Coordinates of C-alpha atoms in Angstrom, one line a residue:
M57 CA 23.5 -40.0 -7.1
S58 CA 26.2 -37.3 -6.7
A59 CA 28.8 -36.9 -4.3
T60 CA 27.3 -33.1 -4.3
E61 CA 23.9 -34.8 -3.8
T62 CA 24.9 -37.9 -1.3
D63 CA 26.2 -34.8 1.6
K64 CA 23.7 -32.6 0.7
S65 CA 20.6 -35.5 1.4
R66 CA 23.1 -36.8 4.8
D67 CA 22.7 -32.6 5.9
Q68 CA 19.8 -32.7 6.2
E69 CA 19.6 -36.1 7.9
D70 CA 22.4 -35.2 10.4
L71 CA 19.9 -31.4 11.1
G72 CA 16.6 -33.1 11.9
A73 CA 14.4 -31.1 13.2
A74 CA 17.4 -28.1 14.4
G75 CA 17.4 -26.7 10.8
S76 CA 13.9 -27.1 10.3
Q77 CA 11.2 -23.9 11.1
L78 CA 13.3 -21.5 10.7
S79 CA 11.0 -18.8 9.4
T80 CA 6.8 -19.5 9.4
A81 CA 7.1 -19.9 5.4
P82 CA 5.0 -22.7 4.5
Q83 CA 6.6 -25.5 3.6
E84 CA 4.9 -26.0 -0.4
E85 CA 4.3 -29.9 -0.6
Q86 CA 5.1 -31.4 -4.8
T87 CA 1.5 -32.7 -5.4
G88 CA -0.6 -34.0 -7.7
L89 CA -3.8 -33.1 -9.6
P90 CA -6.4 -33.8 -6.6
G91 CA -8.5 -37.1 -6.8
L92 CA -11.7 -36.4 -8.5
G93 CA -14.5 -34.3 -6.0
V94 CA -15.8 -31.5 -5.1
T95 CA -13.4 -31.3 -1.8
G96 CA -10.1 -32.5 -3.3
W97 CA -10.6 -30.1 -6.3
A98 CA -11.4 -27.2 -3.1
R99 CA -8.1 -28.3 -0.9
W100 CA -6.3 -28.0 -4.3
F101 CA -7.9 -24.2 -5.1
W102 CA -7.2 -24.0 -1.8
R103 CA -3.3 -24.2 -1.4
Q104 CA -2.7 -23.0 -4.4
L105 CA -4.4 -19.3 -3.8
T106 CA -2.9 -19.2 -0.5
S107 CA 0.8 -19.7 -1.6
M108 CA 3.7 -16.8 -1.6
R109 CA 3.4 -17.6 -5.8
V110 CA 0.0 -16.4 -5.6
A111 CA -0.2 -13.7 -3.1
L112 CA 2.6 -12.0 -5.3
L113 CA 0.9 -12.1 -8.4
L114 CA -2.7 -10.8 -7.4
L115 CA -0.2 -7.9 -5.9
L116 CA 1.3 -7.9 -9.4
L117 CA -2.7 -8.0 -10.8
L118 CA -3.5 -5.0 -9.1
S119 CA -0.8 -2.6 -9.9
L120 CA -1.9 -3.2 -13.2
G121 CA -5.2 -3.1 -12.9
A122 CA -5.4 0.7 -11.1
I123 CA -2.8 1.5 -13.6
P124 CA -5.9 2.8 -16.4
G125 CA -7.8 4.4 -13.3
S126 CA -4.5 6.6 -13.5
L127 CA -4.7 7.2 -17.1
I128 CA -8.6 6.7 -18.5
P129 CA -11.4 9.7 -16.9
Q130 CA -13.5 7.8 -13.9
N131 CA -17.2 8.4 -13.6
G132 CA -16.4 9.1 -9.9
V133 CA -13.8 12.3 -10.9
D134 CA -14.6 13.5 -13.1
A135 CA -18.1 12.8 -15.4
A136 CA -17.6 15.6 -17.6
K137 CA -13.9 14.6 -19.1
V138 CA -15.9 11.3 -19.2
E139 CA -18.5 12.7 -21.3
E140 CA -15.4 14.3 -23.8
F141 CA -13.8 11.1 -24.4
R142 CA -17.0 9.5 -25.3
K143 CA -17.9 12.2 -27.6
A144 CA -13.6 12.0 -29.1
H145 CA -13.7 8.2 -29.7
G146 CA -17.1 6.6 -30.3
T147 CA -16.1 3.7 -32.1
L148 CA -13.4 3.4 -28.4
A149 CA -15.9 4.2 -25.9
P150 CA -18.4 1.2 -25.7
V151 CA -15.5 -1.5 -25.4
Y152 CA -13.9 0.4 -22.4
D153 CA -17.5 0.4 -21.4
K154 CA -18.2 -3.5 -21.7
L155 CA -14.9 -3.7 -19.5
G156 CA -15.3 -1.1 -16.6
L157 CA -12.6 2.2 -17.9
F158 CA -14.9 4.0 -16.7
H159 CA -15.2 3.0 -13.6
V160 CA -11.9 0.8 -12.6
Y161 CA -12.3 0.7 -9.0
S162 CA -15.7 0.0 -8.5
S163 CA -16.2 -2.8 -11.4
V164 CA -16.1 -6.4 -11.5
W165 CA -12.5 -7.7 -12.8
F166 CA -10.9 -5.6 -10.4
S167 CA -13.0 -6.6 -7.2
A168 CA -12.3 -9.3 -7.9
I169 CA -8.8 -9.4 -7.5
Y170 CA -9.4 -7.6 -4.6
I171 CA -11.3 -9.7 -2.8
L172 CA -8.6 -12.7 -4.2
L173 CA -5.6 -11.1 -2.8
F174 CA -7.5 -9.9 0.4
V175 CA -8.4 -14.0 0.9
S176 CA -5.3 -15.2 0.0
L177 CA -3.4 -12.6 2.7
I178 CA -5.6 -14.6 6.0
G179 CA -4.8 -17.7 4.5
C180 CA -1.8 -17.5 4.2
I181 CA -0.4 -14.7 7.8
V182 CA -3.0 -17.1 9.6
P183 CA -1.7 -20.2 10.1
R184 CA 2.0 -18.4 9.6
T185 CA 1.6 -17.1 12.7
W186 CA 0.1 -19.8 14.9
Q187 CA 3.0 -21.7 13.8
F188 CA 5.5 -19.1 14.9
V189 CA 2.9 -18.6 18.2
G190 CA 4.4 -22.3 18.7
Q191 CA 7.7 -21.3 18.6
L192 CA 7.9 -19.0 20.8
R193 CA 5.7 -21.8 23.4
G194 CA 8.2 -24.2 22.5
R195 CA 12.3 -24.5 23.4
P196 CA 14.9 -24.2 20.3
P197 CA 16.0 -28.0 19.5
G198 CA 18.3 -29.4 20.5
A199 CA 22.1 -30.1 18.6
P200 CA 22.2 -32.3 16.0
K201 CA 24.6 -35.6 16.0
R202 CA 27.3 -34.4 13.5
L203 CA 27.8 -30.4 14.0
T204 CA 30.9 -30.2 12.0
R205 CA 27.7 -30.7 8.7
L206 CA 26.9 -27.1 9.5
P207 CA 27.9 -24.1 7.9
A208 CA 29.5 -22.0 10.8
Y209 CA 31.8 -25.5 13.6
T210 CA 34.6 -24.2 15.2
T211 CA 35.9 -27.0 18.3
W212 CA 39.0 -27.5 20.9
R213 CA 39.5 -29.1 23.8
T214 CA 39.7 -27.6 27.9
D215 CA 40.7 -29.0 31.2
A216 CA 37.5 -28.0 32.5
D217 CA 34.8 -30.2 33.1
P218 CA 31.7 -30.9 30.2
E219 CA 29.2 -29.7 33.3
Q220 CA 31.8 -25.5 33.9
V221 CA 31.3 -25.0 30.7
R222 CA 27.3 -25.3 29.8
E223 CA 27.2 -23.8 32.3
A224 CA 29.7 -20.5 31.2
A225 CA 28.4 -21.5 27.4
L226 CA 24.3 -20.8 29.3
A227 CA 25.1 -17.7 30.7
L228 CA 27.0 -15.8 27.8
L229 CA 24.0 -17.0 25.1
K230 CA 21.5 -15.0 27.5
K231 CA 23.7 -13.0 28.3
R232 CA 23.3 -12.1 24.2
R233 CA 20.0 -11.9 24.7
F234 CA 19.6 -16.0 22.7
R235 CA 17.0 -18.1 24.3
A236 CA 19.0 -20.6 25.3
H237 CA 18.5 -24.2 27.5
V238 CA 20.4 -26.8 28.2
A239 CA 19.2 -29.5 26.2
G240 CA 21.4 -33.1 26.6
D241 CA 24.9 -33.1 26.2
A242 CA 24.5 -29.4 24.6
V243 CA 23.1 -25.9 25.2
A244 CA 20.4 -25.3 22.2
A245 CA 20.1 -21.1 21.7
E246 CA 18.2 -19.4 18.7
K247 CA 17.5 -15.8 18.1
G248 CA 16.4 -13.3 15.8
Y249 CA 12.2 -13.8 16.7
L250 CA 11.5 -10.6 15.6
R251 CA 12.7 -11.3 11.9
E252 CA 9.2 -13.6 12.0
V253 CA 7.7 -11.4 14.1
G254 CA 8.6 -8.1 11.0
N255 CA 7.6 -11.1 8.3
L256 CA 4.1 -11.4 10.1
V257 CA 3.5 -7.2 10.6
F258 CA 4.0 -6.5 6.9
H259 CA 2.0 -9.1 5.7
I260 CA -0.7 -7.8 8.0
A261 CA -0.5 -4.4 7.3
L262 CA -0.9 -4.8 3.6
I263 CA -4.5 -6.2 5.2
V264 CA -5.4 -3.2 7.3
L265 CA -4.0 -1.0 4.1
L266 CA -6.7 -2.7 1.3
V267 CA -9.3 -2.8 4.5
A268 CA -8.6 1.1 4.8
F269 CA -8.6 1.6 0.7
A270 CA -12.0 -0.2 0.7
S271 CA -13.2 1.6 3.3
G272 CA -12.2 5.1 2.1
Q273 CA -13.4 3.8 -1.8
L274 CA -16.9 3.5 -0.5
Y275 CA -17.4 5.5 1.8
K276 CA -15.7 9.3 1.7
S277 CA -16.9 11.6 0.2
D278 CA -15.2 14.5 -2.1
G279 CA -17.1 18.4 -2.6
T280 CA -16.1 21.3 -3.4
K281 CA -17.2 24.4 -1.6
L282 CA -16.9 28.8 -3.6
M283 CA -17.7 31.3 -1.0
V284 CA -16.6 34.4 -0.7
E285 CA -15.5 37.0 1.8
G286 CA -18.3 36.6 4.6
D287 CA -20.1 33.8 3.4
G288 CA -20.8 31.0 5.8
F289 CA -20.5 26.9 5.1
S290 CA -22.6 24.7 6.9
N291 CA -21.0 21.3 6.3
A292 CA -24.8 19.1 4.9
L293 CA -25.3 18.2 1.3
P294 CA -27.4 21.5 0.2
M295 CA -24.1 24.1 0.6
Y296 CA -22.3 21.8 -1.8
D297 CA -21.8 23.2 -5.6
D298 CA -21.2 20.2 -6.3
I299 CA -20.2 16.5 -4.7
K300 CA -19.0 13.0 -5.6
S301 CA -19.4 10.4 -3.1
G302 CA -18.5 6.1 -2.2
S303 CA -21.3 3.1 -3.1
L304 CA -21.9 3.7 0.8
F305 CA -22.1 6.6 1.2
R306 CA -25.0 9.3 3.8
T307 CA -25.6 12.2 4.1
D308 CA -25.9 11.0 8.2
D309 CA -21.5 10.4 7.7
L310 CA -20.7 13.5 6.9
V311 CA -19.0 15.5 10.2
P312 CA -20.8 18.0 11.3
F313 CA -18.8 21.3 11.8
S314 CA -19.0 25.0 10.1
F315 CA -17.5 28.1 8.8
D316 CA -17.3 31.6 8.3
L317 CA -14.9 32.9 5.5
K318 CA -13.7 36.1 7.2
D319 CA -11.2 37.3 5.7
F320 CA -9.0 36.1 2.1
R321 CA -5.2 37.2 1.1
A322 CA -2.7 37.1 -1.8
T323 CA 0.7 38.1 -2.5
Y324 CA 2.5 37.5 -5.4
E325 CA 6.0 38.6 -7.1
V326 CA 6.3 42.1 -7.5
S327 CA 9.3 42.7 -9.9
G328 CA 12.0 40.4 -11.5
P329 CA 11.0 37.4 -14.3
N330 CA 9.0 35.7 -11.9
K331 CA 6.2 38.8 -11.2
G332 CA 3.3 37.7 -10.9
T333 CA 3.6 34.4 -9.3
P334 CA 2.3 33.5 -6.3
R335 CA 3.5 33.7 -2.8
T336 CA 1.7 33.2 -0.5
F337 CA -2.8 32.3 -0.1
E338 CA -4.3 32.6 3.1
A339 CA -7.6 32.4 4.0
K340 CA -8.7 33.1 7.5
I341 CA -11.8 32.0 9.2
R342 CA -13.6 30.7 11.8
Y343 CA -15.2 27.6 12.3
S344 CA -17.5 25.1 15.2
E345 CA -17.2 21.4 15.6
G346 CA -20.5 21.0 16.0
A347 CA -24.5 22.1 16.2
Y348 CA -22.5 23.9 19.5
G349 CA -19.5 23.6 19.5
K350 CA -17.2 26.5 20.0
E351 CA -16.3 29.2 17.2
K352 CA -12.4 29.2 16.3
A353 CA -10.6 30.6 14.0
T354 CA -7.5 29.8 12.2
T355 CA -6.4 29.4 8.3
V356 CA -6.3 27.6 5.9
K357 CA -3.4 27.8 3.1
V358 CA -2.4 25.5 0.8
N359 CA -0.8 21.9 1.3
E360 CA -2.1 23.4 5.0
P361 CA -6.1 22.3 5.4
L362 CA -8.5 22.8 8.4
K363 CA -8.5 19.0 10.6
I364 CA -11.8 18.4 11.7
G365 CA -11.9 14.7 12.6
D366 CA -12.4 12.2 8.9
A367 CA -12.9 15.8 6.8
K368 CA -9.9 18.1 5.4
V369 CA -10.9 21.4 4.7
Y370 CA -8.4 22.0 1.7
L371 CA -7.6 25.7 0.4
V372 CA -7.5 24.6 -3.9
S373 CA -8.7 28.1 -5.3
H374 CA -9.6 31.6 -5.7
G375 CA -11.3 34.6 -7.5
Y376 CA -12.3 37.9 -6.9
A377 CA -15.9 38.8 -6.8
P378 CA -16.5 42.8 -7.8
V379 CA -19.6 44.0 -5.7
V380 CA -23.2 44.9 -8.1
T381 CA -25.5 47.2 -7.8
V382 CA -28.7 46.6 -9.8
R383 CA -31.9 49.6 -10.8
D384 CA -34.9 49.0 -12.4
G385 CA -36.2 51.5 -14.0
R386 CA -37.8 53.2 -11.4
G387 CA -34.9 53.1 -9.7
K388 CA -35.8 50.8 -7.0
V389 CA -32.8 48.3 -5.8
V390 CA -33.5 44.7 -7.4
F391 CA -29.4 43.1 -7.5
Q392 CA -26.6 43.6 -5.6
D393 CA -24.4 41.1 -4.5
A394 CA -21.0 40.4 -4.9
V395 CA -20.8 38.5 -8.3
P396 CA -18.0 35.6 -7.9
L397 CA -16.5 35.3 -11.0
L398 CA -13.8 32.5 -12.6
P399 CA -10.5 33.4 -13.6
L400 CA -9.5 32.3 -17.4
D401 CA -6.1 32.3 -16.9
G402 CA -2.8 33.1 -14.1
N403 CA -3.0 37.3 -13.9
I404 CA -7.1 35.7 -12.7
T405 CA -8.8 37.8 -16.3
S406 CA -11.4 36.5 -15.1
N407 CA -16.2 36.2 -16.3
G408 CA -18.9 35.2 -14.8
V409 CA -22.6 36.5 -15.7
I410 CA -24.3 38.5 -13.4
K411 CA -28.6 37.4 -13.7
V412 CA -32.0 39.3 -12.5
M413 CA -34.7 37.3 -12.1
D414 CA -37.0 38.9 -9.5
D415 CA -38.1 42.5 -8.7
Y416 CA -37.4 43.6 -11.9
R417 CA -39.5 45.9 -14.0
D418 CA -38.6 47.9 -17.1
G419 CA -39.3 51.4 -17.7
R420 CA -43.0 50.5 -18.6
G421 CA -43.2 48.8 -15.1
K422 CA -43.4 45.7 -16.9
K423 CA -42.0 42.6 -15.3
D424 CA -38.3 41.4 -16.6
Q425 CA -35.5 39.8 -16.7
L426 CA -32.2 40.5 -17.1
G427 CA -28.7 39.5 -17.5
F428 CA -25.2 40.8 -18.1
Q429 CA -21.8 38.9 -19.6
A430 CA -19.1 40.3 -16.9
F431 CA -15.1 40.9 -18.0
F432 CA -12.9 41.4 -14.8
V433 CA -9.7 42.0 -15.1
P434 CA -7.5 43.1 -11.8
T435 CA -5.2 45.0 -13.6
F436 CA -6.2 47.3 -16.8
D437 CA -2.8 48.9 -19.1
P438 CA -4.4 50.4 -21.7
K439 CA -1.2 50.4 -22.5
S440 CA -1.4 47.0 -23.9
G441 CA -4.1 47.5 -26.0
T442 CA -6.6 44.3 -24.6
M443 CA -8.9 43.1 -22.4
L444 CA -6.3 40.8 -19.9
S445 CA -4.5 41.1 -16.7
Q446 CA -1.2 42.1 -16.4
Y447 CA -0.9 41.6 -12.7
P448 CA -3.2 39.3 -10.8
A449 CA -3.3 41.5 -7.2
L450 CA -6.1 45.0 -8.0
V451 CA -3.9 47.4 -8.9
N452 CA -6.5 49.0 -11.3
P453 CA -9.6 46.5 -11.6
L454 CA -11.9 47.5 -14.9
L455 CA -15.3 45.8 -15.3
A456 CA -16.7 45.4 -19.0
V457 CA -20.3 44.5 -19.7
N458 CA -22.6 43.4 -21.6
A459 CA -26.7 43.5 -21.5
Y460 CA -29.3 41.5 -22.3
H461 CA -33.9 41.3 -21.0
G462 CA -35.7 38.9 -21.5
S463 CA -35.9 35.4 -20.3
L464 CA -33.3 33.4 -18.0
G465 CA -35.0 30.4 -18.4
V466 CA -34.5 29.5 -14.5
N467 CA -38.0 29.0 -14.1
S468 CA -38.0 25.5 -17.3
G469 CA -37.6 23.4 -14.4
L470 CA -34.1 22.3 -15.9
A471 CA -30.7 23.5 -14.2
Q472 CA -28.2 25.6 -15.7
S473 CA -24.6 27.1 -14.4
V474 CA -24.5 30.5 -12.5
Y475 CA -21.4 31.3 -14.7
Q476 CA -23.3 30.0 -18.2
L477 CA -25.6 32.6 -19.8
D478 CA -28.3 31.0 -21.4
K479 CA -29.2 33.8 -24.3
K480 CA -32.2 31.7 -26.8
H481 CA -34.8 33.6 -25.0
M482 CA -33.2 36.8 -25.1
K483 CA -31.9 40.3 -26.7
A484 CA -29.2 42.3 -26.5
F485 CA -29.8 45.9 -25.4
K486 CA -28.5 48.1 -28.3
D487 CA -27.0 51.1 -27.9
G488 CA -27.3 54.6 -30.1
K489 CA -26.0 53.2 -33.5
G490 CA -27.1 49.4 -33.0
Q491 CA -24.7 48.2 -31.6
L492 CA -24.4 45.3 -28.6
L493 CA -24.4 48.0 -25.4
K494 CA -21.8 47.2 -23.8
K495 CA -19.4 49.2 -21.5
L496 CA -15.7 49.2 -19.3
L497 CA -16.3 50.2 -15.5
R498 CA -14.4 50.9 -13.2
P499 CA -14.6 51.1 -9.7
G500 CA -18.1 53.5 -8.9
D501 CA -19.2 53.7 -12.7
S502 CA -22.7 52.5 -14.4
L503 CA -23.9 51.8 -16.6
K504 CA -27.4 52.9 -18.2
L505 CA -29.6 51.0 -20.2
P506 CA -31.8 52.7 -23.2
D507 CA -35.5 52.7 -22.5
G508 CA -35.3 54.0 -19.1
A509 CA -34.3 50.2 -18.1
G510 CA -32.4 51.4 -14.8
T511 CA -28.6 51.3 -14.2
I512 CA -25.8 48.7 -13.7
T513 CA -22.8 50.4 -11.4
F514 CA -20.0 48.6 -10.1
E515 CA -19.6 49.2 -6.5
K516 CA -16.0 50.4 -5.6
D517 CA -15.5 47.5 -3.6
V518 CA -13.8 44.1 -5.1
K519 CA -13.8 40.8 -2.7
E520 CA -11.9 37.6 -3.2
W521 CA -13.7 34.7 -3.2
A522 CA -11.7 30.8 -2.4
G523 CA -12.3 27.7 -3.2
F524 CA -12.4 25.1 -0.6
E525 CA -12.6 21.5 -0.9
I526 CA -14.5 19.5 1.4
V527 CA -12.7 15.9 1.5
Q528 CA -13.6 13.1 3.9
E529 CA -12.1 9.1 4.1
P530 CA -12.9 7.3 7.5
G531 CA -10.3 5.0 6.4
G532 CA -7.6 8.2 6.2
G533 CA -6.0 7.1 9.9
W534 CA -5.9 3.6 9.3
A535 CA -4.2 3.4 6.1
L536 CA -1.1 5.6 7.1
A537 CA -0.4 3.0 10.2
G538 CA -1.0 -0.2 8.0
A539 CA 2.0 1.9 5.4
L540 CA 4.3 2.9 9.0
A541 CA 3.7 -0.9 10.3
A542 CA 4.0 -2.4 6.4
I543 CA 8.0 -0.2 6.1
F544 CA 9.3 -1.3 9.7
G545 CA 8.1 -4.8 9.6
L546 CA 10.1 -5.6 6.4
A547 CA 12.7 -4.0 7.1
G548 CA 12.5 -6.1 9.8
S549 CA 12.5 -9.0 7.6
L550 CA 15.5 -7.7 5.8
F551 CA 17.5 -6.6 8.1
I552 CA 17.1 -9.1 10.8
Q553 CA 18.3 -12.5 10.7
R554 CA 17.8 -15.6 12.3
R555 CA 19.9 -17.9 14.4
R556 CA 20.9 -20.8 15.9
V557 CA 23.8 -21.7 17.9
W558 CA 24.1 -25.0 19.7
V559 CA 27.3 -25.1 22.6
R560 CA 28.3 -28.9 22.8
A561 CA 30.9 -29.8 25.6
V562 CA 31.8 -33.8 25.8
R563 CA 34.3 -35.3 27.8
G564 CA 36.6 -37.0 25.7
A565 CA 38.1 -40.7 25.2
D566 CA 41.6 -39.3 27.4
G567 CA 40.1 -37.9 30.2
V568 CA 40.3 -34.1 28.4
T569 CA 36.8 -32.4 27.6
V570 CA 36.5 -31.7 24.2
V571 CA 34.0 -28.9 23.2
E572 CA 31.8 -28.3 19.3
M573 CA 30.6 -24.8 19.3
A574 CA 27.9 -24.8 15.2
G575 CA 25.9 -21.8 14.0
L576 CA 22.6 -21.9 11.4
G577 CA 21.4 -19.1 10.1
R578 CA 18.4 -19.1 7.7
S579 CA 20.0 -17.8 4.9
E580 CA 23.4 -17.3 3.8
S581 CA 25.2 -15.0 5.9
A582 CA 29.1 -14.0 7.7
K583 CA 27.0 -12.1 10.6
V584 CA 26.2 -16.2 11.5
P585 CA 30.4 -17.0 11.0
D586 CA 31.5 -13.7 12.7
E587 CA 28.6 -14.4 15.8
L588 CA 29.8 -17.1 16.5
G589 CA 33.3 -16.9 16.4
D590 CA 32.8 -13.4 18.8
L591 CA 30.9 -15.9 21.2
A592 CA 34.0 -18.7 20.7
A593 CA 36.1 -16.9 22.1
T594 CA 34.7 -15.3 24.7
L595 CA 33.7 -18.9 25.9
Y596 CA 37.1 -19.5 25.2
D597 CA 38.4 -16.7 27.5
Q598 CA 36.1 -18.8 30.3
A599 CA 37.3 -22.3 29.5
P600 CA 41.3 -21.7 28.0
G601 CA 42.8 -24.9 25.4
A602 CA 44.0 -27.4 27.1
S603 CA 48.4 -27.7 26.2
S604 CA 48.7 -31.0 25.2
P605 CA 51.8 -33.8 26.3
D606 CA 54.0 -33.7 23.6
D607 CA 53.9 -29.2 24.1
D608 CA 55.7 -26.4 25.5
P609 CA 54.4 -24.9 27.7
S610 CA 54.9 -21.8 27.6
P611 CA 53.2 -20.3 24.8
T612 CA 49.2 -19.7 25.6
P613 CA 47.3 -21.4 23.1
E614 CA 44.9 -19.7 20.7
P615 CA 40.6 -19.5 20.6
P616 CA 40.5 -21.2 17.3
A617 CA 38.9 -19.9 14.4
V618 CA 35.7 -20.5 12.8
P619 CA 35.3 -20.8 8.7
A620 CA 33.5 -18.5 7.1
E621 CA 30.3 -20.2 5.9
G622 CA 30.8 -21.9 2.5
A623 CA 34.5 -22.2 3.3
E624 CA 36.2 -26.0 3.2
K625 CA 36.9 -27.7 7.0

């Protein structure tokens, strides 16, 4: 054995309990494979699972496992994109299905990593917490036999009595917020317990984050609703245009509230290179909580949602809804409403359909159904030569329509989009030249259908619609609290130093008191010798150094210096 190894072993023997338990990290035992038997293998597996090394590995695997969920379309987020991916990648899609890559967060392998990490953290935290509570209930360990073995050490001789030195040291250390007590011929003190508190808080916060994330995924709901000015919404399942939810979500979990869209306003840049760029989107609404809640007014803006309990109402889109009136062959109004059209570009060039299903009769009095393809531009420029909007605000609105009649297919029992027109069982109206009947309508203009079939009128009123996303994630508050606690806990475990200080005062063979001070930190840091030097200087003022008989008594002795850690003593 080399001299260095011999010194290290001696240091460990000399420190004893004084150098132990500076942290709550479990001591890893070097053991071989367990003996045969279920109990031995279970104990070995549990020790491996609850080790910090395995916890970090599982955390890394969880992060890597979340990557496919961000890169590959997910069924729970956008089923349409998943179907597009299947059609475009006929060979790769079945492989992804078997690996669960289209539903990563609910897959077996991701859930296994998640649960194992959860168990690992709990198995690591519980014994460390119990051990730390025991340390708080106990006292700092007594001084080792040879303080010279510690990394920070200083000594001097004084004429003060040992009891006086120990009393002064005890008062000084308590004043500096050390936990201190007299143990034999020395004062033992310890400080920096918040380091372990921060460490435990960090790990507990990770568990809180895992629980919050799991509850948010299992009980969440995410739905959308398109509302024209004047429309109302009640937070019930049939009111949504589209909704996605977690596997444990129930309709009773929806937060009870309702709101009406009173007005929507949007402003845009009017000139310069950013002309047409949105400046503000504001939806003025009136809402009430619960079935009989008092009605309140508020404004929902982009990134400023309405918050009601665990639910948040976001403003995500907007567009125009021209008011259209359709009359049948007898002049009777069979349809009059604002028709929301979907934007196609940044200047809100929009398209959609108008369906007239009930009470319509043609020029001969026969029941029929009408369908119109609508194309809308809020700002039409004749000089451009194209049916594309030149500005997103309502400056020169124009509505183009094509007319069809026949069966819309709404009675087939199959669901269909309100923004698409099924022309399989419909015939187009023709103009006098035998071409598709179409016309550009300005506000107040009408298109007369042939053979006395009726008219369609673009009214002078153009409303705006707003698209809302209603998100309900019950674990959001806990996730935020866990994230903040993890940050503060990690900061405490990184920047707070746990250290111990011992002050020994004994009477020497010549009757002069010998004072020894030593410090030990959990990790190598210049803070321990610096702090010990400051303590030694303060204590030295109360117990100044004694002069040897051969020394000149005129000079005043100086306080001893403390060598930095790692320096030769």
